[in-house]
Amino acid sequence: MITASFSGHILSNSIFTNAGGLIHEIKQKQRASPLQDAGGGDSSKLGKTVGSFLLAGFFFLSMANSVWAQSPNVVVGSESGADFAAVKGFLNGNTAVVNNSFTQSEMVTFSGDTTLTIQSADGTLKTITAGTGMTSGKGAFFSQTSETGTLTLNLSDVKFTGGKGATRIGSRLGGAIYSYGNLTFEGTNATFDKNSVTAENAAAAGGAICAENTATISGTNTFTNNTVTATAEGGTGNIYALGGAISAQNTITISGTNTFTNNTVTATAEGGTGNIYALGGAISAQNTITISGTNTFTGNSATATDGSAYGGAIFVAGDVVFSGDGSEATFSGNKADDVNNDIRSNNVTIRDGGTYSFGGGIAANGTLAVGVENQASTPDVTFGDGSITKVTTGLEVRYGSELTLESGSTFEAGSLVVSEEGSTLSIGNYVTLSSTGNLTVSDGGTIKLNIADTTFTPGKVAENLEFSDTSTLVLNFADTMAVAAGTEVLLFTAAGTIEDKSTLEYSQWLTDAGFVVDVLTKNGGLYARISGPGGNVPEPATWAMILVGLVGLGLYARRKKAGA
């Protein structure tokens, strides 16, 4: 493969061909035909020859009044006879490298499998103001390769801003970058800021990036304030606003270090009668989204007027998979129609030794699986105060993984399963937890209930509770509680069973004070009954010298059988 490398050159009034030949100086105000076929055109009419040039792939720097042609003797120009004021780039199946700054007047168009590398020679940020001077407000890069073809962009120290996307079959797509096929984007200090796509009575997708097939994003990238807007101006068809930052028709794979902040999708009826959808404030895909590395999603939103908005940060019609040892994903302030939400999907799988925090919550039609078989290490997952999660089929915490529902979170699931040694579901004091199926803890799984008062009601399970096969129920009473002997605390509103080989643990300070905790079923609920020497537990000043520890430090107490 031949690589063309440019560094700071300025080329003017020329036509270049990618199959070798001559570089010709274009006469000013030369009338040239529209794009002719490979055999058309007569280079002898273009003016004097200024040199020869062999190019396997090409890109432009600052090329006033110049044109790239894909084949020898092809002339690209204006039928009106105007000056060659528009600059277009064509890349066809090869590699181009730009080592310094560049100025762009119109989209670069690619055909065939193509790799483009842009490297900053001095390490300073280069800005592509994609909307400035663009015909019809286009984006920066447009790939017209086949559906299975791939555009590969390796960009360093580049900022895309002001892109307005490309029009295809009436839709507006890819504010800065659009690929008809696959897109592979590797950025080093790459930023997409304030790019947008807007469509009326059609789909608008990918405020920064849109790929019709798959998109692979890696490196270090920042996506901020990119927007997608779709409006039904009296139309009758369905209207979609997809992926405030990134949209792909097939799958999206994200790795490296990426930040998504304040990206939005907005869909508005405006008198239209079709269905209105706003999907994925930051990212949308139709198949699967796979995320690894360090990723932050903050303040992204999806909003629909007289329609439906799903996925404050991420929407996918298929599944979301978080993976990779050492990965981190943090979600905060994301909303769908002003309701806290991070993800809308079918299934969500979180695997490997990562740390994940969801401040808005997940809406999934299928299953939320925390942990998978044979994972190298285990994930630690937290749903924060104010998060709202609903998984229709159910929640599975397995294979040594940990899931924490912080105080103030809401969690609804079809069924709840905590299984295998080390797997832990930890439930805060004011968590709203409900299930339409069974809660099953087995094979070494643990549920921890963190209790701060005697009116604790964490679980409302519609069917059955079952603790079996060496499972553990942990009751972590706050050490500031003044609990009298005979106090009963409602744990779950559904009756349940705890097998003899299961274990009950409770706070060490209760044990040190001479109290015992039993679990019993009565009145359709599961209760913790505190019994002991009588009287109230001493105030904190009295027992300050008592060793205060969490459950794991203390005595194991087996459940005593008791009836209603």
Phi, psi and omega in degrees: 000133177268136180248128175267127183238124180245149178211088171081010181283152173241121183243130185231150170051046184225156170244134182239145179238148184267011178240023179086182178113210188256155168259125183247144173278129180274131176291140178300143181057026176295128173281127180228149182287163169299178183306118179263170179285176189300332183266355185273172175087155180225104185295341182292341181273001187269354182116190186287153177278130183248358178160177178248160187205130175240122189222123178273333177200156187210160178212161180249154172263257175245105189234081183297132176055036182241160183223137169268138175241143184281339182221159180301145173065011175273130182251129176245123182196203184247131178293339182280350180084010179290165177301157176282078186271338182266135178253128177233143176247139175237127174240133185225091169073022183221189185242135174234146180231130176243121186257004181213193185290162180209157179239138185236135178251337179207169182304147168271129182251133182245148171219140185082170177296122189222143173239128177238128178241128175239121180234133178280122182294326184252004177080002179274155183288130175256131184255128172256102177274086194295333183277345185282120177076004183279135175298126180058023178062057184274185178266197181269312184234136181228119180253122179252029177295177180290171180300330180260358178286168184227132169259123180247123179242121175245101190238134179239137174054050182236139176238126174259128178212149175079004180292143182244002173088176180246149178262127177218121181050044176084344181272158177249124194222135170067085183309313179255318186225131176230136175229126178292332178252235179268153176230129170243118183238120174240114182249144170238109187056049178260136184231136173241112186226128174060038167269157185203156169226140181224134180221148174246130180054036179199176180278147171233130188214139173075080180304325176251312187225137174223131174235131180289336179249258182247155176230132176239118185242126180216174179095215180238109188223147178232129178239113183226138170058030173273146188225149173230129182228126176235132184231134176265095181273072179079007180283172182244351181273173177286142183243130182234133166245118192234126168065088181304325177253310186225137175222140175219142179288333184250260184241159175230132175240125183237129176217177181086214180239115185225141179236129178239113186227127172056038171270147188220150166236136182224130176234134186226141182287308180050043177091355178285161182245359179279180176281140186246125182229134169240117192230115173082089181304322178252316188221141172220146177207159181266337186250274184223142172244123178246128187233129173218174183086208180247115185227136181234130179238114186226126171068024176276155185207151173235129184224132178231127174266122184057039180203206184235133178240129181224139175081084179304317176252315187227132169234135173214133178291336177261237188244157171246133179234123172257130184208172174103120176302134180083001179289153176221138173223128182234125180241130177206141174070017179271142185216147172243118186050046175066018175249136181305124179195136177257316189222139167235125186201187172272285175246152174233127178239129178239120188222166175071174190279063179248174177238126187226132181230125181244110180273340182255328178106175185235137170245115184227136178285339184249244188239141167261112181251117177255104183100139177228161181295141176067019173291147185293323177211180193247144179279156176239115189239137180229134169253121191275174176305127180091352178289148181232114184235135175221118176240115192296313182284308178162175178250136174232120173248111191218167172058041175083009183278165181231134175230129180243127172257106184287157178307132179095358178270158178239130184220122179234132181216153177297306176222162182233125179231126173235113191218153180081150184303131178089346178288130187222130169250114182253127188241124181286176188294313184251043176274137171263105182243126180219155181214145175262001179235219183258153169251117184238124177240121188207169172054039177094003177289158184225137167246129176250127175250119181263110193249124181248350177206173186275002177252020181302125177223077186281328190239130173236090186256124189288331185253250189238153172250135180218118172252115186214169173054059176061032175283169183227134170249120181252126176248103184261084179289134178297139185286359176266358180286137172259098188251129178270151173302140182093354178294137175239132181243125178286122182263311178222145183276000174251145177292154181205181180229145173233114182293154182302328181279000172276167186237139172251128175238147175213172192304138184299325184293330175294318179298315181297331179276359177091015180266159177231144179242130174241157174246133181220161176249135174196153177051035178073019181222168176252123187241153166254125179250128180259125178227159182173209186290351179101158179079175180281154171295137182303152177295161183307324181296329182284319185257021183300332182274353179286140177298121180254118182222168174276178188302319186296344181273345197252196187285141173268127179239128179280148179295135170268136180289131178213148181251180180291000000 
